[in-house]
Coordinates of C-alpha atoms in Angstrom, one line a residue:
X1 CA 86.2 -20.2 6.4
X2 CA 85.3 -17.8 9.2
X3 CA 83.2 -14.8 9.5
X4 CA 85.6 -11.6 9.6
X5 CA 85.2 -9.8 13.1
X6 CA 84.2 -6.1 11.3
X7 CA 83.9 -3.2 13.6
X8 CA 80.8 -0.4 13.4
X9 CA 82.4 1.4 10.7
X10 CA 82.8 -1.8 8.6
X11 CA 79.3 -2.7 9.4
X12 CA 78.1 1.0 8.0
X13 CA 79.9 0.6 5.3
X14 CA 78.8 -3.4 4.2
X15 CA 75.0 -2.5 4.8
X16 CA 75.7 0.9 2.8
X17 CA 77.1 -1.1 0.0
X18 CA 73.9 -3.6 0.0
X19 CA 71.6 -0.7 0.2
X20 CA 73.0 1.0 -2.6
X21 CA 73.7 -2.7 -4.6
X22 CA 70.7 -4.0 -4.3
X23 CA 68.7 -0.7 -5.2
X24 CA 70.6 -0.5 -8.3
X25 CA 69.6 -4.3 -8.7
X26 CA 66.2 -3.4 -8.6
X27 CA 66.4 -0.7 -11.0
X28 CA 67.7 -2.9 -13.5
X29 CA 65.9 -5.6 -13.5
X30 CA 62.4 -3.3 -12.5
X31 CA 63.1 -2.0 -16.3
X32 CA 62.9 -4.8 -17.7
X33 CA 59.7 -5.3 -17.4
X34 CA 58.1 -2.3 -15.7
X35 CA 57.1 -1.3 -19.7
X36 CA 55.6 -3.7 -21.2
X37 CA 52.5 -3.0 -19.4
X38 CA 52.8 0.6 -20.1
X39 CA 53.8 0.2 -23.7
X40 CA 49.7 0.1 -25.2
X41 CA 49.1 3.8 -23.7
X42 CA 52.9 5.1 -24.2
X43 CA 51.9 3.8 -27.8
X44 CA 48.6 5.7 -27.7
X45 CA 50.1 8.8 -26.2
X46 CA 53.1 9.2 -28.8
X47 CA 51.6 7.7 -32.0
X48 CA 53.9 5.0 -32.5
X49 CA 53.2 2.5 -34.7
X50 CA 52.5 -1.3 -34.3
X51 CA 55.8 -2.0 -36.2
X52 CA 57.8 0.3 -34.2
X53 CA 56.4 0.3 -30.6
X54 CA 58.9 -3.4 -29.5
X55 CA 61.9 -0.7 -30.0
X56 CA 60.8 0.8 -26.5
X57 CA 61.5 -2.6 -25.2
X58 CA 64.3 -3.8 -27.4
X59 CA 66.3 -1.4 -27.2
X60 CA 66.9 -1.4 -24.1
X61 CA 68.0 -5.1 -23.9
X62 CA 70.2 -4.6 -26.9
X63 CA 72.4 -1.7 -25.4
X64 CA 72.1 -3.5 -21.6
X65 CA 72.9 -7.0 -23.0
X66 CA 75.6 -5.6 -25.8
X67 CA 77.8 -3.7 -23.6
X68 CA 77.9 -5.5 -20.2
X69 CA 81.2 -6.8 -21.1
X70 CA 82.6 -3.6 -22.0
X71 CA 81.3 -1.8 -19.2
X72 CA 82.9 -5.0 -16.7
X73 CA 86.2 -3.8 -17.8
X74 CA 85.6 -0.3 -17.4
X75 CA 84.5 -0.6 -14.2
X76 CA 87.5 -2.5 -13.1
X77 CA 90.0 0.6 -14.8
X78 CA 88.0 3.6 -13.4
X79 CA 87.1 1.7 -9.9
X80 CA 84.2 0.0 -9.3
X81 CA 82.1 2.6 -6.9
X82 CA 83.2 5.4 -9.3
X83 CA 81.8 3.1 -12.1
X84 CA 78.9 2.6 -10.3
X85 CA 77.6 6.3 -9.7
X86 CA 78.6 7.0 -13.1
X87 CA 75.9 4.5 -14.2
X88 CA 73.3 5.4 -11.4
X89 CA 73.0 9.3 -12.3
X90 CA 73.6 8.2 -16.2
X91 CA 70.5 5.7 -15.5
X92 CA 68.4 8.1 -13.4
X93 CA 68.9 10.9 -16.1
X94 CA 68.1 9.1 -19.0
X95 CA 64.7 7.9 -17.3
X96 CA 64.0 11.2 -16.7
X97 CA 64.3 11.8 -20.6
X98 CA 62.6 9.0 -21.6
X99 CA 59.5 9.9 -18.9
X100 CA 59.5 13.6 -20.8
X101 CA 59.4 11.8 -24.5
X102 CA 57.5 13.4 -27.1
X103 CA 57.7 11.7 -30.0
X104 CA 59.2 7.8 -30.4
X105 CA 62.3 8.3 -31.1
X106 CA 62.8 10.1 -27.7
X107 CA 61.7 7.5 -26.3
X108 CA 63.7 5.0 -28.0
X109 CA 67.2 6.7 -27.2
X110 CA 66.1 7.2 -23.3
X111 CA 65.5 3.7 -23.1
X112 CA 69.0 3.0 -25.4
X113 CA 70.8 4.9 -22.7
X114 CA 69.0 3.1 -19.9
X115 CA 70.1 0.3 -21.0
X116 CA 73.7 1.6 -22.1
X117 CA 74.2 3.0 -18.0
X118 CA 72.8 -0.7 -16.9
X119 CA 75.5 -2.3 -18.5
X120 CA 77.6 -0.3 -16.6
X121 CA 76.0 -0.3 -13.3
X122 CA 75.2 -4.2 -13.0
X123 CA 78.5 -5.4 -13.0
X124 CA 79.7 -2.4 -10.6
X125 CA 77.2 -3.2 -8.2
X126 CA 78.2 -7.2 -7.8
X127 CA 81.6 -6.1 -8.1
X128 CA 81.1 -4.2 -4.9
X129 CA 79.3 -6.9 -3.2
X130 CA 82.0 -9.4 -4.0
X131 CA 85.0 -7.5 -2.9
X132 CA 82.8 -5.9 0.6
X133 CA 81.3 -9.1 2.1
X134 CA 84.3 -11.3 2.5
X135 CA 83.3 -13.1 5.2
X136 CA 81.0 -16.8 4.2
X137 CA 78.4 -16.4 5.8
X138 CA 77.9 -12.3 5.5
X139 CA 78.5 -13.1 2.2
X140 CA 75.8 -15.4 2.2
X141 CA 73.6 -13.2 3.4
X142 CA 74.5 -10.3 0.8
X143 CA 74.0 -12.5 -2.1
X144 CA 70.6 -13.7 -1.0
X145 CA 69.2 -10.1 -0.5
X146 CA 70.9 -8.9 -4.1
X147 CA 69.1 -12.1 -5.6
X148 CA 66.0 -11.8 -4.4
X149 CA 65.9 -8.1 -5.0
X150 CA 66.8 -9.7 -8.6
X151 CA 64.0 -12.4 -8.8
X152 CA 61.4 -10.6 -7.6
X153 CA 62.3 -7.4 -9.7
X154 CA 60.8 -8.8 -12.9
X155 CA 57.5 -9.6 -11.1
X156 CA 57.7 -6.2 -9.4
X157 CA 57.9 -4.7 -12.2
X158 CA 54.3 -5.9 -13.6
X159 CA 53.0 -5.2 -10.9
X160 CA 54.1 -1.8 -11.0
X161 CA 53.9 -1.1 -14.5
X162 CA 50.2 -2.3 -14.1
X163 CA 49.2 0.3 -11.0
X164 CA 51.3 3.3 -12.5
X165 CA 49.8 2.9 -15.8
X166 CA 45.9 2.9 -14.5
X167 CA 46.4 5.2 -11.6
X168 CA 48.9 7.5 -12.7
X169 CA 50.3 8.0 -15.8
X170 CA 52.5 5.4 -18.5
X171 CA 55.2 8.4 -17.4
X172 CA 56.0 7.6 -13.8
X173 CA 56.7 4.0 -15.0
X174 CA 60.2 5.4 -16.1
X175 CA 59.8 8.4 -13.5
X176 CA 59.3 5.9 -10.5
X177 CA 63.3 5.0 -11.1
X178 CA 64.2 8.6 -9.4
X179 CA 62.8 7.6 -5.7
X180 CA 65.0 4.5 -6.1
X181 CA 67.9 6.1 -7.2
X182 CA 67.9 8.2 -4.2
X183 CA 68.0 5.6 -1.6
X184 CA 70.7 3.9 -3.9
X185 CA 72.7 7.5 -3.8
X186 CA 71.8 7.2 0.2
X187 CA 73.9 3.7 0.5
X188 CA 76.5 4.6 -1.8
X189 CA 77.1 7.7 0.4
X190 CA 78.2 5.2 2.8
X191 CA 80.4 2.8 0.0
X192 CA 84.1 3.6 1.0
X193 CA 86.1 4.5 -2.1
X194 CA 88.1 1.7 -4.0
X195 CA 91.1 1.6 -6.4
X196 CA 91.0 1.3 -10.2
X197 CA 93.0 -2.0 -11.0
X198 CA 96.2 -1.2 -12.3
X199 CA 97.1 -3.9 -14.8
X200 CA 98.8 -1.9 -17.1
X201 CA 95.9 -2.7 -19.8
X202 CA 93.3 -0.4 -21.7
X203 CA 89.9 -0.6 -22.8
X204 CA 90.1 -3.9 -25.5
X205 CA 88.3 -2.1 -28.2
X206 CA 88.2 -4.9 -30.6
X207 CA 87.0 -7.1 -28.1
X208 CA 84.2 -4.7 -27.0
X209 CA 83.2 -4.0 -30.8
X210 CA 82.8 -7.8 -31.0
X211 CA 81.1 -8.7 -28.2
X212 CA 78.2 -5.4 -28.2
X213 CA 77.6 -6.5 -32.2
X214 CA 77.4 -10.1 -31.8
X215 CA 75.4 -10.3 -28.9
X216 CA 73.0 -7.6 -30.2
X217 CA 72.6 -9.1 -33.3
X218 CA 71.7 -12.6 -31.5
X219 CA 69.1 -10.6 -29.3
X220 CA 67.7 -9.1 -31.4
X221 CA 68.0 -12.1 -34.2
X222 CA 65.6 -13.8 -30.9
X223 CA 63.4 -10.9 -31.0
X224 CA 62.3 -11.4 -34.4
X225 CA 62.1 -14.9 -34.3
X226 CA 58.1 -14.4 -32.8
X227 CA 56.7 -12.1 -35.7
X228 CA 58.9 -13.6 -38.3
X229 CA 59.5 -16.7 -37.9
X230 CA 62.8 -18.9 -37.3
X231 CA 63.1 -20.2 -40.9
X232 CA 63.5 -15.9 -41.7
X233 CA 66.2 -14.8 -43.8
X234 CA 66.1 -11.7 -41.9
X235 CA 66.2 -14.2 -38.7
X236 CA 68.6 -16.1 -40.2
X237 CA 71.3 -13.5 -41.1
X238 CA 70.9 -12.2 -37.7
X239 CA 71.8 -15.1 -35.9
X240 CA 74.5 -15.9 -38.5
X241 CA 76.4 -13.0 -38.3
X242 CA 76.0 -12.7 -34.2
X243 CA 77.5 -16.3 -33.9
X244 CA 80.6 -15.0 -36.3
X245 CA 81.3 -11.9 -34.4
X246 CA 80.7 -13.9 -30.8
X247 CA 83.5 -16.5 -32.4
X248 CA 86.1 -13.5 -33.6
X249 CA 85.8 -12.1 -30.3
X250 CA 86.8 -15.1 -28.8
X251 CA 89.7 -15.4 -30.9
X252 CA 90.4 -11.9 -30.2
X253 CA 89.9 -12.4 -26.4
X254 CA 92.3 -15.5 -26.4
X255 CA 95.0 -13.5 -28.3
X256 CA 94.5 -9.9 -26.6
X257 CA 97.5 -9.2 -23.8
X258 CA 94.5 -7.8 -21.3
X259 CA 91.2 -8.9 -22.4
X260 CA 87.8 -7.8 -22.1
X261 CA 87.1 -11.6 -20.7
X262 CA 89.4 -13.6 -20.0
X263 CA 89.0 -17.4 -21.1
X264 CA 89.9 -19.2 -17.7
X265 CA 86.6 -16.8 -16.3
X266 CA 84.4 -19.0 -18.9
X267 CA 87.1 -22.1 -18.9
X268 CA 86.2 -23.1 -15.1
X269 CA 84.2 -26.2 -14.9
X270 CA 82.2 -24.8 -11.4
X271 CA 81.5 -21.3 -12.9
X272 CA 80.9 -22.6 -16.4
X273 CA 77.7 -24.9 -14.4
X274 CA 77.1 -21.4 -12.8
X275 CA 76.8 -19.6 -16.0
X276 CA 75.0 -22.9 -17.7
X277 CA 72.2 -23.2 -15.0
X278 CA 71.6 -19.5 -14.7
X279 CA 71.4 -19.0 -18.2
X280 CA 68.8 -22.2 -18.9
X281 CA 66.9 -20.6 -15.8
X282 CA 65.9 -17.4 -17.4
X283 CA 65.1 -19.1 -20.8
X284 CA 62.5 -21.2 -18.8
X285 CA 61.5 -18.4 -16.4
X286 CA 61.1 -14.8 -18.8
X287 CA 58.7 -17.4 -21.4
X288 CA 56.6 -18.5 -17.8
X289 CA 56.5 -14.7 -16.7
X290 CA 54.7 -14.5 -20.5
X291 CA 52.4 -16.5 -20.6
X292 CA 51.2 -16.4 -16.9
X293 CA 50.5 -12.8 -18.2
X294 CA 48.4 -13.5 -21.1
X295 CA 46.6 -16.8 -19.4
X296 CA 45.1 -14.5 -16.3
X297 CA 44.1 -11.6 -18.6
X298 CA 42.7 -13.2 -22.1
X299 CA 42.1 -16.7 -20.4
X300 CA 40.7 -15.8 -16.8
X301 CA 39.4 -11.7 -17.4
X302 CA 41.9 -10.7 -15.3
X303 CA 42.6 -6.8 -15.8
X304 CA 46.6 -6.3 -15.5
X305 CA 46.8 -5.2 -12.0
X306 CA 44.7 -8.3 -10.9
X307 CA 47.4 -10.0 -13.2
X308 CA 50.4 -8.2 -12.1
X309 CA 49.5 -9.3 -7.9
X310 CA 49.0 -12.8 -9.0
X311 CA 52.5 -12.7 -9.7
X312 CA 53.2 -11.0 -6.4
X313 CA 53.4 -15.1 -5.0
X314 CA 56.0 -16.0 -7.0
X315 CA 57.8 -12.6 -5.7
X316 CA 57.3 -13.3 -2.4
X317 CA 58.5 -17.1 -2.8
X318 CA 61.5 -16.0 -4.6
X319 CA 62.1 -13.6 -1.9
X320 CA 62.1 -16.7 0.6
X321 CA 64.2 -18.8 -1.6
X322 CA 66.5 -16.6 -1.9
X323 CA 66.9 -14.2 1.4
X324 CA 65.6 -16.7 4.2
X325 CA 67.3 -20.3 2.4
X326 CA 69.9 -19.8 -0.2
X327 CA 71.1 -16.9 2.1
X328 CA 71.7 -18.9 5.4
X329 CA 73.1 -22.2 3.9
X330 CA 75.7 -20.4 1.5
X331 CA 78.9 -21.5 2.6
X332 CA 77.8 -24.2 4.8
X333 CA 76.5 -26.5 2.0
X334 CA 77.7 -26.5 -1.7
X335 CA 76.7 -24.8 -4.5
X336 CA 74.8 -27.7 -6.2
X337 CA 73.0 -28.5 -3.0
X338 CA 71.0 -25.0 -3.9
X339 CA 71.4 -24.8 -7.8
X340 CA 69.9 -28.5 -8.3
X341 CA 67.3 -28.5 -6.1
X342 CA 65.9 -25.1 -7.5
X343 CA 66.1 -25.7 -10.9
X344 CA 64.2 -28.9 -10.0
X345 CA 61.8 -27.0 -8.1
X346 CA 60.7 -24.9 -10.9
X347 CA 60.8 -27.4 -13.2
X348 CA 57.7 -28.6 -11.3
X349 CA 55.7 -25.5 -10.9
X350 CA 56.4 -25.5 -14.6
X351 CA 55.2 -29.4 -15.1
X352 CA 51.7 -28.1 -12.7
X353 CA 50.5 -25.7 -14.8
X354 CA 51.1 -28.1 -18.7
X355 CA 47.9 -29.5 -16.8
X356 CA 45.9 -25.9 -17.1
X357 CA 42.8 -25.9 -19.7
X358 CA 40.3 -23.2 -20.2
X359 CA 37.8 -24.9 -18.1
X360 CA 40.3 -25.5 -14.8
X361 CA 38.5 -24.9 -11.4
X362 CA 39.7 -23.5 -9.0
X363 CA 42.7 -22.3 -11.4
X364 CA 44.3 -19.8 -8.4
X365 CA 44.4 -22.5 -5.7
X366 CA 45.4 -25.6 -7.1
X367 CA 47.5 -24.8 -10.4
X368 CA 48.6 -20.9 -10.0
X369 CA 49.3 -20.7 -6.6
X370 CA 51.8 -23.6 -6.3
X371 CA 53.4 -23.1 -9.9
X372 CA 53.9 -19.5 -8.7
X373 CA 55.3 -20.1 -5.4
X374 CA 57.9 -23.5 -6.4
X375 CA 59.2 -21.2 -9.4
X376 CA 59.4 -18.4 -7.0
X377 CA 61.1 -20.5 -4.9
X378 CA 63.5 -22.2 -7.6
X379 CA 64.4 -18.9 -8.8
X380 CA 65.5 -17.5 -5.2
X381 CA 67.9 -20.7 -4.9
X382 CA 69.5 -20.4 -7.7
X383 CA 70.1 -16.9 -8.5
X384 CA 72.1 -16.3 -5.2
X385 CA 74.2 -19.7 -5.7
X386 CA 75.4 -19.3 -8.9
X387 CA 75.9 -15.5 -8.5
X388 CA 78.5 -16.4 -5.8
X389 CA 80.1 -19.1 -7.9
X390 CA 80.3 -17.3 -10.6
X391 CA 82.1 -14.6 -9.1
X392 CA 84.1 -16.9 -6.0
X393 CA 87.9 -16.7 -6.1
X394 CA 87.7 -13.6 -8.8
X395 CA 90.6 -10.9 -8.1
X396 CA 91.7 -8.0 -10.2
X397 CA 89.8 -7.5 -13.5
X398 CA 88.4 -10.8 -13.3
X399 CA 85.7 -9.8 -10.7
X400 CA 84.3 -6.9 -12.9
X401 CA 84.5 -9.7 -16.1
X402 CA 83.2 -12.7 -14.3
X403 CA 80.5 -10.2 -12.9
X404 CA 79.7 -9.1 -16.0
X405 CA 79.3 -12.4 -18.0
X406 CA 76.9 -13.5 -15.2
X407 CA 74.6 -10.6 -15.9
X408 CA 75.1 -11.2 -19.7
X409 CA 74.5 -14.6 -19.4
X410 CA 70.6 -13.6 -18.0
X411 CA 70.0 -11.2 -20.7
X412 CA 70.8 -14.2 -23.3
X413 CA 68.5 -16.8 -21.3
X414 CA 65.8 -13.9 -21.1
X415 CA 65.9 -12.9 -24.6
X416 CA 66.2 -16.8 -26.0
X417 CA 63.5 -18.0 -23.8
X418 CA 60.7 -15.2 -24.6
X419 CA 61.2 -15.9 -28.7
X420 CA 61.6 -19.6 -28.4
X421 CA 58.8 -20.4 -26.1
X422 CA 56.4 -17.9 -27.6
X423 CA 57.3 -19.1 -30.8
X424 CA 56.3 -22.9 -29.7
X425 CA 53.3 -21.5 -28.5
X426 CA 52.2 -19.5 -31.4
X427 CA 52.8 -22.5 -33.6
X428 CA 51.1 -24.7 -31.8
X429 CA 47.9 -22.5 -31.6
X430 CA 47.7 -22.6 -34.9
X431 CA 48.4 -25.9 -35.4
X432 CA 45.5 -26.6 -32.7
X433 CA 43.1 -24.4 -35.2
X434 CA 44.0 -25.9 -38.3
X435 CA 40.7 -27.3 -39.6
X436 CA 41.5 -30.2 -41.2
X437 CA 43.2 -31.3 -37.0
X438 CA 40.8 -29.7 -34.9
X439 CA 38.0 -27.6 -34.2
X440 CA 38.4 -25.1 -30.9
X441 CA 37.6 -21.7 -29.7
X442 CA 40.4 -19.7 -30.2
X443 CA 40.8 -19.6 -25.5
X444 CA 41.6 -23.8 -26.0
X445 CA 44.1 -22.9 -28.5
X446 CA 46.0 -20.3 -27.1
X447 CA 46.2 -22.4 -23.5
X448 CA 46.9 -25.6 -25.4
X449 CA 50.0 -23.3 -27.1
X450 CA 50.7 -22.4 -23.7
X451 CA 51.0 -25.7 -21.6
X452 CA 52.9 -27.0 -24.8
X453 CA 55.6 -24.1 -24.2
X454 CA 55.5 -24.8 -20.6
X455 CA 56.0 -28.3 -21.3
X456 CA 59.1 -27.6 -23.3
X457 CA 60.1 -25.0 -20.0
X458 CA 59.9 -27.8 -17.7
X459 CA 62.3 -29.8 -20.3
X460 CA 64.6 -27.4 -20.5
X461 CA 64.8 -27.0 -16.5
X462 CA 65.3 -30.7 -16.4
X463 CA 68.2 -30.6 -18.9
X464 CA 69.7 -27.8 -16.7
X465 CA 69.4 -29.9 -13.5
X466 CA 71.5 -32.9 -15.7
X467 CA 74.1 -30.5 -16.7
X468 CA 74.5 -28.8 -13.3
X469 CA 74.8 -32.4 -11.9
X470 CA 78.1 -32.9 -14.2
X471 CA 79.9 -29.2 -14.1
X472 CA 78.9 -28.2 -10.3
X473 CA 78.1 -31.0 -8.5
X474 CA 81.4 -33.3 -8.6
X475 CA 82.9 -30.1 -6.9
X476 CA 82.0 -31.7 -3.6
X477 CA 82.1 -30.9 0.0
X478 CA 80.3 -28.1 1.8
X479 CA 82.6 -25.6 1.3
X480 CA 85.3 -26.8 -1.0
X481 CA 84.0 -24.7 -3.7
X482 CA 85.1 -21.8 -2.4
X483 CA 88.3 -22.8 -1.3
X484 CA 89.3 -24.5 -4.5
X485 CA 87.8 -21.4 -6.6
X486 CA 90.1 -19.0 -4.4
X487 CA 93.1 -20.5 -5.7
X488 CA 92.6 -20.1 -8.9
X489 CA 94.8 -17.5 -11.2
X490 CA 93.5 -13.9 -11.5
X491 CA 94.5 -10.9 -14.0

């Protein structure tokens, strides 16, 4: 496949549409994280209580991660750059609320909406990406900077979250989202307007009922899996009930004449590795991202912005991985000559720091720094690989759908990977402390907690590498992904 010959115009237009894409990306992902550190004076400023403060940061991921699917099909009937602004001024406005909060519950529902426009916005955005760049290696290109605005965005946003909180105000951590927005609105100016796809289909409303419960009810059933417990009834029930509405919607998908996702989207052996290794990526990477924040603050004295600019390597690596590697060699090598060696890559920045004790020397140099940077680096390989296999080939609804299970697919690895690895952790700290096993201060516990859960990271990352071997590998040939996924059946 051949680079299109695009004239000025077309070149206005493509850059306009990564501008505006990969601000939005940022936004996104920037939430995710930006408020954790902010959460302890947002607390302290509204009176919430210990109980009650997680709902600033759940519910955001519950109306993100719940309605991504419904807000891929809507994008694809109202058009994806109408979708797409719809969810930018719906995002910006509803920080704005949440910035102004009051009282908790304010600041709850501003963060519900942020997450509800997200849903909305994501797939849009790599919608708009997928159906602009066309050429392979433009694409390429496109893909890398959108990914490594993604990888680096969750770094970013502790780092962020850490200087607004002690210089400004816990505020302009949701405020800081306007300033973005703009330059998004200044690309999008610049986005040429598309057509809604006519398929003669509506919104499938059962199939979007399904789909927001059951994967709220896993989320969240993940979220309370750290303070509870997995043997919970309450943990339980919630997982029980997500996996039954997740299987009715796939028997309502299968059925349904147009349907929120189509089967063969999921069915494909390629995107199915795409979905897989992404999905196992983010359950190793959100649980590192936790505990690299409590080891530099309760282990090393770190105050959060020191421990927010720690992270600043792995944001830069990813950055690298993704913009100045993955981004030149898509299209002229395979998918799995990317996907396997990242996923290996941070499966041994992971394996570095299972060798951490709260007496390492020269910790920064010789444990942090290259854990950092070969996650960093895994992360930016993978994220722009399996973003365009996910969505390579897609026409019609299928590209708002297949974009839209690839974003869903993060939220689950993200929300899986912070409850099961701080769950290992937590249990065995305590297991470490028991005093019939061992004596310890309470610094040896927590890091032996840690390099256990990191352990169990790097095992996961492994397993990923295995089953991206069998789905993505076998495709074979340097660019014979893309021209066997183009001939594959769209809606």
């Amino acid at each position: 496949m051949t680079d299109d010959k695009r004239g000025p115009e077309s070149g206005r237009q493509q850059w306009g549409t990564l501008l505006a894409v990969s601000a939005a990306q940022l936004l996104v992902v920037l939430d995710g994280t930006i408020v954790n550190i902010a959460l302890p004076s947002a607390q302290r400023a509204l009176g919430m209580s210990d109980a009650g403060r997680q709902w600033a940061i759940t519910a955001y991921a519950l109306a993100f991660g719940g309605l991504l699917l419904a807000g891929g099909r809507i994008s694809s009937l109202l058009g994806h750059r109408r979708t797409f602004l719809l969810g930018l001024t719906g995002f910006v406005a509803s920080s704005v609320l949440g910035g102004a909060a009051v009282d908790p519950g304010m600041l709850f529902g501003a963060r519900a909406l942020q997450g509800a426009f997200a849903a909305a916005l994501a797939p849009a955005g790599l919608s708009l990406l997928t159906t602009t760049f066309t050429g392979t290696r433009e694409r390429g290109r496109a893909l890398g900077v959108f990914a490594a605005v993604g990888a680096a965005g969750s770094a970013l946003g502790l780092v962020a979250g850490g200087l607004l909180t002690e210089y400004t105000s816990w505020r302009w951590c949701l405020y800081i989202n306007v300033p973005v927005a703009l330059l998004a609105g200044v690309g999008t100016a610049l986005v040429p307007p598309d057509r809604p796809v006519d398929d003669g289909g509506r919104l499938d409303v059962p199939g979007a009922l399904l789909s927001a419960g059951g994967f709220a009810a896993v989320v969240y059933g993940f979220n309370q899996a750290a303070p509870l417990g997995w043997g919970s009834p309450v943990v339980v029930s919630l997982l029980a009930c997500g996996v039954l509405l997740l299987a009715g919607f796939v028997v309502v998908e299968i059925r349904a004449p147009h349907p929120l996702l189509p089967m063969r989207v999921l069915l494909h052996r390629a995107r199915a590795g795409a979905f897989t290794s992404i999905t196992l990526m983010f359950v190793a990477m959100f649980g590192f991202y936790l505990f690299m924040s409590y080891y530099t603050q309760t282990v090393l004295g770190y105050s959060p912005v020191q421990a927010g600019l720690t992270l600043l390597v792995n944001a830069a690596a990813a950055l690298l991985g993704s913009a100045l590697i993955a981004g030149k060699l898509h299209g002229r090598v395979t998918p799995a000559t990317l996907i396997l060696p990242g996923l290996a890559a941070a499966a041994a920045g992971m394996l570095i720091l299972t060798r951490l004790t709260p007496q390492s020397s020269d910790v920064l140099p010789f444990h942090l720094v290259p854990a950092l940077t070969l996650t960093g680096l895994g992360l930016g390989c993978v994220m722009p690989a399996t973003a365009g296999l996910a969505t390579a080939g897609m026409q019609g609804h299928d590209i708002g759908a297949a974009s839209a299970a690839y974003h869903a697919a993060q939220q689950l690895g993200a929300a899986l990977g912070t409850a099961l690895l701080n769950t290992v952790a937590a249990g065995t700290a305590a297991s470490y402390l028991a005093p019939a096993r061992h004596t310890a201060a309470p610094a040896a516990a927590s890091v032996h907690g840690y390099t256990t859960a990191l352990a169990v990271a790097c095992g996961i990352l492994v397993a990923a590498v295995c089953l991206a071997a069998l789905l993505v590998a076998s495709r074979g040939g340097a660019r014979a992904s893309e021209r066997k996924e183009s001939t594959l059946p769209s809606a």
